[in-house]
CSV table of C-alpha atoms in Angstrom, one decimal:
chain,number,residue,atom,x,y,z
A,1,MET,CA,29.9,106.9,84.7
A,2,ARG,CA,30.2,103.7,86.7
A,3,ARG,CA,32.2,101.9,84.1
A,4,GLY,CA,34.5,104.8,83.6
A,5,LEU,CA,35.2,105.0,87.3
A,6,LEU,CA,35.7,101.2,87.7
A,7,THR,CA,38.0,101.0,84.7
A,8,SER,CA,40.1,104.0,85.9
A,9,ALA,CA,40.3,102.4,89.4
A,10,PHE,CA,41.4,98.9,88.3
A,11,ALA,CA,43.7,100.0,85.5
A,12,PRO,CA,46.6,100.7,87.9
A,13,VAL,CA,45.9,97.5,89.7
A,14,VAL,CA,46.5,95.3,86.6
A,15,GLY,CA,49.2,97.6,85.2
A,16,LEU,CA,47.3,99.2,82.3
A,17,ALA,CA,49.7,102.0,81.4
A,18,ARG,CA,47.7,104.1,79.0
A,19,VAL,CA,44.1,104.4,78.1
A,20,PHE,CA,44.7,103.5,74.5
A,21,HIS,CA,46.0,100.1,75.6
A,22,LEU,CA,42.3,99.2,76.1
A,23,ASP,CA,42.1,98.5,72.4
A,24,GLN,CA,44.4,95.5,72.9
A,25,MET,CA,42.8,94.4,76.2
A,26,ASP,CA,40.9,91.1,75.8
A,27,ASP,CA,40.5,89.7,79.3
A,28,ARG,CA,37.2,88.4,80.8
A,29,GLY,CA,38.4,89.1,84.3
A,30,PHE,CA,39.2,92.7,83.6
A,31,ALA,CA,35.8,93.1,81.8
A,32,LEU,CA,34.0,91.9,84.9
A,33,LEU,CA,36.1,94.2,87.1
A,34,SER,CA,35.2,97.2,84.9
A,35,GLY,CA,31.5,96.4,85.1
A,36,GLY,CA,30.7,94.7,81.7
A,37,ARG,CA,30.9,91.5,79.8
A,38,SER,CA,33.6,92.8,77.5
A,39,CYS,CA,36.4,95.3,77.9
A,40,PRO,CA,35.5,98.9,77.4
A,41,SER,CA,36.9,101.0,74.5
A,42,ARG,CA,39.4,103.7,75.0
A,43,HIS,CA,37.0,106.2,73.3
A,44,PHE,CA,34.3,105.6,75.9
A,45,ILE,CA,36.7,105.8,78.9
A,46,GLY,CA,38.6,108.8,77.5
A,47,GLY,CA,35.3,110.7,76.9
A,48,TRP,CA,34.2,110.0,80.4
A,49,ARG,CA,37.4,111.4,81.8
A,50,ARG,CA,37.4,114.5,79.7
A,51,HIS,CA,33.9,115.5,80.9
A,52,LEU,CA,34.7,115.2,84.6
A,53,ARG,CA,33.8,118.4,86.5
A,54,TRP,CA,36.3,119.6,89.0
A,55,GLN,CA,33.6,120.4,91.6
A,56,GLU,CA,32.4,116.8,91.6
A,57,VAL,CA,36.0,115.5,91.6
A,58,ASP,CA,36.8,117.6,94.6
A,59,ALA,CA,33.8,116.3,96.5
A,60,PHE,CA,34.8,112.7,95.6
A,61,CYS,CA,38.4,113.2,96.7
A,62,ARG,CA,37.3,114.9,99.9
A,63,ARG,CA,34.9,112.0,100.9
A,64,THR,CA,37.4,109.2,100.1
A,65,CYS,CA,40.4,110.7,101.9
A,66,PRO,CA,41.5,108.4,104.7
A,67,TRP,CA,41.2,111.0,107.5
A,68,ASP,CA,40.7,108.2,110.1
A,69,LEU,CA,44.4,107.5,109.9
A,70,LEU,CA,45.2,110.8,111.9
A,71,THR,CA,42.0,111.7,113.7
A,72,GLY,CA,42.8,112.2,117.4
A,73,ASP,CA,46.4,111.1,116.9
A,74,ASP,CA,49.9,112.6,116.4
A,75,ALA,CA,50.5,112.7,112.7
A,76,LEU,CA,53.7,113.3,110.6
A,77,VAL,CA,52.5,114.4,107.2
A,78,SER,CA,54.6,115.4,104.2
A,79,PHE,CA,53.4,117.8,101.5
A,80,ASP,CA,55.1,117.7,98.1
A,81,ASP,CA,54.3,118.0,94.4
A,82,HIS,CA,54.9,115.6,91.5
A,83,ALA,CA,55.5,117.2,88.1
A,84,ILE,CA,54.1,115.4,85.0
A,85,PRO,CA,56.0,116.3,81.8
A,86,ARG,CA,53.8,117.1,78.8
A,87,TRP,CA,55.3,116.9,75.3
A,88,THR,CA,52.7,118.7,73.4
A,89,ARG,CA,53.7,121.4,70.9
A,90,LYS,CA,50.3,122.3,69.7
A,91,PHE,CA,49.1,123.7,73.0
A,92,SER,CA,51.1,126.3,74.8
A,93,ILE,CA,50.7,125.3,78.4
A,94,ARG,CA,52.5,126.7,81.4
A,95,LYS,CA,56.0,125.6,82.3
A,96,GLY,CA,57.4,124.3,85.6
A,97,TYR,CA,60.5,122.8,87.0
A,98,VAL,CA,60.8,119.0,86.4
A,99,THR,CA,63.4,117.5,88.7
A,100,THR,CA,63.8,114.3,86.6
A,101,ARG,CA,64.7,116.4,83.6
A,102,ASN,CA,66.5,119.2,85.6
A,103,LYS,CA,64.9,121.9,83.6
A,104,TYR,CA,61.8,124.0,83.1
A,105,MET,CA,59.4,122.5,80.6
A,106,ARG,CA,55.8,122.2,79.9
A,107,CYS,CA,54.2,120.1,82.6
A,108,GLU,CA,51.3,119.7,85.0
A,109,LYS,CA,51.5,119.0,88.7
A,110,LEU,CA,49.8,116.9,91.4
A,111,PHE,CA,50.2,118.0,95.0
A,112,TYR,CA,49.8,115.3,97.6
A,113,GLY,CA,49.6,115.1,101.4
A,114,TYR,CA,51.3,111.9,102.6
A,115,HIS,CA,51.2,110.3,106.0
A,116,VAL,CA,54.8,109.1,106.4
A,117,GLY,CA,54.0,107.1,109.6
A,118,CYS,CA,51.4,105.0,107.9
A,119,ASP,CA,52.7,105.2,104.3
A,120,ARG,CA,49.4,106.3,103.0
A,121,TYR,CA,48.2,109.2,100.8
A,122,LEU,CA,45.9,111.7,102.5
A,123,CYS,CA,44.8,114.3,99.9
A,124,VAL,CA,45.5,115.6,96.4
A,125,ARG,CA,45.2,118.7,94.4
A,126,GLY,CA,45.8,119.1,90.6
A,127,ALA,CA,47.3,122.3,89.2
A,128,PRO,CA,49.0,123.8,86.1
A,129,GLY,CA,52.8,123.6,85.8
A,130,HIS,CA,53.6,127.1,87.0
A,131,VAL,CA,51.9,126.5,90.4
A,132,GLU,CA,54.5,125.8,93.1
A,133,LEU,CA,54.4,124.1,96.5
A,134,ARG,CA,54.6,127.5,98.2
A,135,ASP,CA,51.3,128.5,96.6
A,136,LEU,CA,49.4,125.5,98.0
A,137,ALA,CA,51.3,124.8,101.2
A,138,LEU,CA,48.9,126.7,103.4
A,139,PRO,CA,45.6,125.5,101.8
A,140,LEU,CA,46.7,121.8,102.0
A,141,THR,CA,47.8,122.2,105.6
A,142,ARG,CA,44.5,123.8,106.6
A,143,ARG,CA,42.6,121.0,104.8
A,144,VAL,CA,44.4,118.3,106.8
A,145,LEU,CA,43.8,120.2,110.0
A,146,GLN,CA,40.1,120.8,109.2
A,147,TYR,CA,39.1,117.4,108.0
A,148,GLY,CA,41.7,115.1,109.7
A,149,ARG,CA,41.4,116.7,113.1
A,150,PRO,CA,44.7,115.3,114.4
A,151,ARG,CA,45.8,115.7,118.0
A,152,HIS,CA,49.0,117.2,116.7
A,153,LEU,CA,50.2,117.7,113.2
A,154,HIS,CA,53.9,117.9,112.2
A,155,ALA,CA,54.0,119.2,108.6
A,156,LEU,CA,57.1,118.5,106.5
A,157,PHE,CA,57.9,120.6,103.4
A,158,ASP,CA,60.7,120.6,100.8
A,159,ALA,CA,62.5,123.8,99.9
A,160,ASN,CA,59.9,124.7,97.3
A,161,ALA,CA,57.6,125.7,100.1
A,162,GLY,CA,60.0,128.4,101.3
A,163,LYS,CA,61.6,129.9,98.2
A,164,SER,CA,61.1,133.4,99.7
A,165,ASP,CA,61.3,134.5,103.3
A,166,ALA,CA,57.7,135.6,103.0
A,167,ASP,CA,56.7,132.0,102.3
A,168,VAL,CA,58.7,130.8,105.3
A,169,ARG,CA,57.1,133.4,107.6
A,170,ALA,CA,53.6,132.5,106.4
A,171,LEU,CA,54.1,128.9,107.4
A,172,LEU,CA,55.6,129.7,110.7
A,173,GLU,CA,52.8,132.2,111.5
A,174,LEU,CA,50.2,129.5,110.7
A,175,ALA,CA,52.1,127.2,113.2
A,176,ALA,CA,52.1,130.0,115.8
A,177,ARG,CA,48.4,130.6,115.5
A,178,THR,CA,47.6,126.8,115.6
A,179,PRO,CA,48.5,125.2,118.9
A,180,ASN,CA,48.5,121.6,117.5
A,181,LEU,CA,50.7,122.4,114.4
A,182,THR,CA,54.5,122.1,114.0
A,183,VAL,CA,56.2,123.0,110.7
A,184,THR,CA,59.6,121.9,109.4
A,185,LEU,CA,60.8,122.8,106.0
A,186,ARG,CA,64.2,122.6,104.2
A,187,ALA,CA,65.8,126.0,103.9
A,188,CYS,CA,66.9,127.2,100.4
A,189,ARG,CA,70.7,127.2,100.2
A,190,TYR,CA,71.2,130.8,99.1
A,191,PRO,CA,74.9,131.7,98.9
A,192,SER,CA,74.7,134.4,101.6
A,193,ARG,CA,72.9,132.1,104.0
A,194,VAL,CA,75.3,129.2,103.4
A,195,ARG,CA,78.3,131.4,104.1
A,196,ALA,CA,76.8,132.4,107.4
A,197,TRP,CA,76.1,128.8,108.4
A,198,LYS,CA,79.6,127.8,107.4
A,199,GLN,CA,81.0,130.5,109.7
A,200,LEU,CA,79.3,129.0,112.8
A,201,PRO,CA,81.8,128.1,115.5
A,202,SER,CA,82.8,124.4,115.5
A,203,GLY,CA,81.9,124.2,119.2
A,204,LEU,CA,78.2,124.5,118.3
A,205,PHE,CA,78.2,121.3,116.3
A,206,THR,CA,77.6,117.9,117.8
A,207,CYS,CA,79.0,114.8,116.0
A,208,TYR,CA,76.9,111.7,115.2
A,209,GLU,CA,77.7,108.6,113.3
A,210,GLU,CA,75.2,106.8,111.0
A,211,PRO,CA,75.4,103.5,109.2
A,212,GLY,CA,77.0,103.6,105.8
A,213,ALA,CA,75.3,103.4,102.4
A,214,TYR,CA,75.7,99.6,102.2
A,215,VAL,CA,76.7,96.6,104.4
A,216,GLY,CA,80.3,96.9,105.5
A,217,ALA,CA,80.6,100.6,104.4
A,218,PRO,CA,82.3,103.0,106.9
A,219,PRO,CA,79.8,105.0,109.0
A,220,LYS,CA,78.9,108.5,107.9
A,221,GLU,CA,79.8,111.4,110.2
A,222,ILE,CA,77.0,113.9,110.7
A,223,ARG,CA,77.5,117.2,112.6
A,224,LEU,CA,74.4,119.0,113.9
A,225,ALA,CA,74.1,122.5,115.2
A,226,GLN,CA,71.2,124.8,116.0
A,227,THR,CA,71.2,128.5,115.3
A,228,ARG,CA,68.7,131.3,114.4
A,229,THR,CA,68.3,132.9,111.0
A,230,THR,CA,67.0,136.4,110.6
A,231,LEU,CA,64.6,136.6,107.6
A,232,LYS,CA,64.6,139.5,105.2
A,233,GLY,CA,63.0,142.7,106.6
A,234,GLU,CA,62.7,141.3,110.2
A,235,SER,CA,64.5,142.0,113.4
A,236,ALA,CA,66.8,139.6,115.4
A,237,GLU,CA,64.0,138.9,117.9
A,238,GLN,CA,62.0,137.3,115.1
A,239,ALA,CA,64.8,135.0,114.0
A,240,VAL,CA,63.8,131.5,113.0
A,241,ARG,CA,65.2,128.4,114.7
A,242,THR,CA,67.4,126.7,112.2
A,243,ILE,CA,68.9,123.1,112.4
A,244,VAL,CA,72.1,123.0,110.4
A,245,CYS,CA,73.2,119.5,109.3
A,246,ARG,CA,76.7,119.1,107.9
A,247,GLU,CA,77.4,115.7,106.3
A,248,LEU,CA,81.1,115.1,106.0
A,249,VAL,CA,82.1,113.7,102.6
A,250,PRO,CA,85.6,112.1,102.4
A,251,GLY,CA,87.7,112.8,99.4
A,252,PRO,CA,87.8,115.8,97.1
A,253,LYS,CA,84.1,116.4,97.2
A,254,LYS,CA,82.6,119.2,99.3
A,255,ASP,CA,80.6,118.5,102.4
A,256,ARG,CA,76.8,118.6,102.2
A,257,TRP,CA,74.8,121.1,104.1
A,258,HIS,CA,71.2,120.5,104.9
A,259,PRO,CA,69.6,123.4,106.8
A,260,LEU,CA,66.1,123.1,108.2
A,261,TYR,CA,63.7,125.8,109.4
A,262,THR,CA,61.4,124.5,112.2
A,263,SER,CA,58.9,125.6,114.8
A,264,SER,CA,59.6,122.5,116.9
A,265,ALA,CA,61.2,122.6,120.3
A,266,ALA,CA,62.6,119.1,120.0
A,267,GLU,CA,66.3,118.2,120.0
A,268,PRO,CA,68.1,118.7,116.6
A,269,GLU,CA,68.6,115.0,116.1
A,270,GLU,CA,64.9,114.3,116.5
A,271,VAL,CA,64.0,117.1,114.1
A,272,LEU,CA,66.4,115.7,111.5
A,273,ASP,CA,65.1,112.1,111.9
A,274,ALA,CA,61.5,113.3,111.5
A,275,PHE,CA,62.3,115.2,108.4
A,276,ARG,CA,64.2,112.3,106.8
A,277,LEU,CA,61.0,110.3,106.9
A,278,ARG,CA,59.8,112.5,104.1
A,279,GLN,CA,61.7,110.1,101.8
A,280,HIS,CA,58.8,107.7,102.2
A,281,HIS,CA,56.8,110.2,100.2
A,282,GLU,CA,59.4,110.3,97.5
A,283,GLN,CA,59.4,106.5,97.4
A,284,GLY,CA,55.6,106.6,97.0
A,285,TYR,CA,56.1,108.7,93.9
A,286,ARG,CA,58.6,106.2,92.5
A,287,VAL,CA,56.1,103.4,93.0
A,288,GLY,CA,53.4,105.4,91.3
A,289,VAL,CA,55.5,106.2,88.3
A,290,TYR,CA,57.1,102.8,87.7
A,291,ASP,CA,54.3,100.5,89.0
A,292,GLN,CA,51.1,102.5,88.4
A,293,CYS,CA,52.1,104.8,85.5
A,294,LEU,CA,51.5,108.0,87.4
A,295,ASP,CA,52.9,110.0,84.6
A,296,GLY,CA,50.2,108.7,82.3
A,297,VAL,CA,47.3,110.5,83.9
A,298,PRO,CA,45.0,112.5,81.6
A,299,CYS,CA,46.0,116.0,80.5
A,300,GLY,CA,44.6,118.9,82.4
A,301,TYR,CA,44.5,121.3,79.5
A,302,ASP,CA,41.5,121.3,77.3
A,303,LYS,CA,42.3,120.0,73.8
A,304,ASP,CA,39.0,121.6,72.5
A,305,SER,CA,40.1,125.1,73.4
A,306,PRO,CA,39.6,127.5,70.5
A,307,ASP,CA,43.0,129.2,71.1
A,308,PRO,CA,45.9,126.7,71.3
A,309,GLN,CA,48.1,129.4,72.7
A,310,ARG,CA,45.8,129.9,75.7
A,311,PRO,CA,44.2,126.5,76.3
A,312,ARG,CA,41.7,126.2,79.2
A,313,PHE,CA,42.7,124.1,82.2
A,314,HIS,CA,40.4,121.4,83.6
A,315,ARG,CA,41.8,119.8,86.7
A,316,GLY,CA,39.0,117.3,87.0
A,317,PRO,CA,40.5,114.5,84.9
A,318,LEU,CA,44.0,115.1,86.1
A,319,GLN,CA,43.1,115.1,89.8
A,320,MET,CA,40.6,112.2,89.5
A,321,VAL,CA,42.9,109.7,88.0
A,322,GLY,CA,45.8,110.9,90.2
A,323,TRP,CA,43.7,110.3,93.3
A,324,LEU,CA,42.5,106.9,92.1
A,325,ILE,CA,46.2,105.9,91.7
A,326,ALA,CA,46.8,107.0,95.3
A,327,LEU,CA,43.8,105.0,96.6
A,328,VAL,CA,45.1,101.9,94.8
A,329,TYR,CA,48.5,102.5,96.5
A,330,ASN,CA,46.7,102.7,99.9
A,331,ALA,CA,44.6,99.6,99.2
A,332,VAL,CA,47.6,97.5,98.1
A,333,ALA,CA,49.4,98.6,101.3
A,334,ASP,CA,46.3,97.5,103.4
A,335,LEU,CA,46.3,94.2,101.5
A,336,ALA,CA,50.0,93.6,102.2
A,337,ALA,CA,49.3,94.0,105.9
A,338,TRP,CA,47.1,91.0,105.7
A,339,LEU,CA,49.8,88.8,104.1
A,340,PRO,CA,52.8,87.2,105.8
A,341,ASP,CA,55.7,89.3,106.9
A,342,ARG,CA,57.7,88.9,103.7
A,343,PHE,CA,55.0,90.9,101.9
A,344,HIS,CA,54.8,93.8,104.4
A,345,GLY,CA,55.8,97.0,102.7
A,346,ALA,CA,55.8,95.4,99.2
A,347,HIS,CA,55.3,97.6,96.2
A,348,VAL,CA,52.3,97.4,93.9
A,349,GLY,CA,54.4,95.8,91.1
A,350,THR,CA,55.7,93.1,93.5
A,351,LEU,CA,52.2,92.0,94.6
A,352,ARG,CA,51.0,92.2,91.0
A,353,ARG,CA,53.7,89.8,89.9
A,354,ALA,CA,53.3,87.5,92.9
A,355,LEU,CA,49.5,87.4,93.5
A,356,PHE,CA,47.4,89.5,91.0
A,357,GLU,CA,48.5,88.3,87.6
A,358,ARG,CA,47.5,84.7,88.0
A,359,PRO,CA,45.6,82.5,85.6
A,360,GLY,CA,42.4,80.7,86.6
A,361,GLN,CA,38.8,80.0,85.8
A,362,LEU,CA,35.7,82.2,86.3
A,363,TYR,CA,32.3,80.7,86.9
A,364,CYS,CA,29.4,83.2,86.8
A,365,THR,CA,26.1,81.8,88.3
A,366,PRO,CA,22.9,83.7,89.0
A,367,GLU,CA,23.9,84.1,92.6
A,368,ALA,CA,27.7,84.2,92.7
A,369,LEU,CA,30.9,84.9,90.8
A,370,ILE,CA,33.4,82.1,91.6
A,371,VAL,CA,37.1,82.8,91.0
A,372,TYR,CA,39.1,79.5,90.8
A,373,LEU,CA,42.8,80.2,90.7
A,374,ASP,CA,45.3,77.8,89.2
A,375,PRO,CA,47.9,76.5,91.6
A,376,PHE,CA,51.1,78.6,91.9
A,377,GLY,CA,54.0,78.8,94.2
A,378,GLY,CA,53.4,80.6,97.5
A,379,GLN,CA,49.6,80.4,97.2
A,380,GLU,CA,49.3,79.4,100.9
A,381,ALA,CA,50.0,83.1,101.8
A,382,LEU,CA,46.5,83.9,100.5
A,383,VAL,CA,44.6,81.3,102.5
A,384,PRO,CA,43.9,83.5,105.6
A,385,LEU,CA,42.8,86.4,103.3
A,386,ILE,CA,40.6,84.2,101.1
A,387,ASP,CA,38.9,82.7,104.2
A,388,PHE,CA,38.2,86.2,105.5
A,389,VAL,CA,36.7,87.5,102.2
A,390,ASN,CA,34.5,84.4,101.8
A,391,GLY,CA,33.4,84.7,105.4
A,392,GLN,CA,32.3,88.3,104.9
A,393,GLN,CA,30.1,87.2,101.9
A,394,ARG,CA,31.1,90.2,99.9
A,395,ARG,CA,28.8,91.1,96.9
A,396,ILE,CA,29.7,92.9,93.7
A,397,PRO,CA,27.2,95.8,93.2
A,398,TRP,CA,27.9,96.3,89.5
A,399,LEU,CA,27.5,92.6,88.7
A,400,GLU,CA,23.8,92.2,89.7
A,401,ASN,CA,24.9,92.0,93.3
A,402,ARG,CA,26.4,88.6,92.9
A,403,ARG,CA,28.4,87.1,95.8
A,404,LEU,CA,32.2,86.9,95.4
A,405,VAL,CA,33.7,83.5,96.1
A,406,LEU,CA,37.5,82.9,95.9
A,407,SER,CA,39.0,79.5,95.7
A,408,LEU,CA,42.5,78.0,95.3
A,409,THR,CA,43.4,74.8,93.5
A,410,PRO,CA,45.2,72.4,95.9
A,411,ALA,CA,48.8,72.3,95.0
A,412,GLY,CA,50.0,68.9,93.8
A,413,PRO,CA,53.1,67.1,95.2
A,414,ALA,CA,56.4,68.8,94.5
A,415,ARG,CA,58.3,67.4,91.6
A,416,GLN,CA,61.8,66.3,92.3
A,417,ARG,CA,64.4,68.3,90.5
A,418,GLY,CA,67.4,66.9,88.8
A,419,PRO,CA,68.0,63.4,87.3
């Protein structure tokens, strides 16, 4: 169990894309990280993952969530799903909409809560492909409120959380019953609603200018207006506050309309600026896919199911590895905060190329594990961090409690370039 957990945790750190790549792994450093003298086999790690129970995985995720980031503070949290395509033809699993493919296909989903102010993942939930954000929006919000205990929570949702007016009303009613909760979600652009928003008087809109898409580009013109939208089966007194954002597009293209339902009483520009921070969550998914192989998490459907047309669903392996990837993302962000300013906000792949994948020597004594790195450019950035780690006298529990000692090779004189 310990080796399976360590291997799954350090695989996204070193960039191990798939579990079957362990067969080609022959690195003493990774072997020690994974709790052994040699690299584990893919059969052992794959078997450990397949037998994870979802109750134990839920308990592990709940106890390792970084709730301290929002306890007693104002938090801006985004809730969204990430669809993982599955290409199996043997098993008939449920289909869902995959944005990168722009179609409905067989997939599985991971639902995350993301603190956009701190750029950290907060919680996770694995689900089959047919489950949508509107199905888990309320449970995830309640979980953050219950365990995070923020002073005030502003929850952000994409349009998938409000596909029907009943879903929108459920979120707004939760905000009305909870004094320290504010909800903002993007409204679905149904044709009848869009026509009504386009007929708003021009005097309701306020013009703003924003920087262009690149340096030297002309500024973008944004027009904001606030109105109220009556949901299906409700009266005008129950109308929802709606922030309508019209982005003017020059040329033959049509203007872009971005309506938002909100329970906030803030100014329209403040609501729009807060919702736009949800892009940090989308950026976290991109880092997970390209730097940590988020789409390579284990399947949730049981390949030992007797009926391939109705396979069982086990969310334990899917959710466990998906959460380990999120924890690595958080840990790398914490590490970047220790480094010089040029590394602040660096992606996992950037720090892996610059600092992690470095040759060196390992010396294993009865009392300590000494990591002696070969000289490389920019190694002075690690000096404060190495001094701190060595001063803490950290020990490695899975390596007979040996003390970890990090050391840098002094860089030689710079060689003169050119003739």
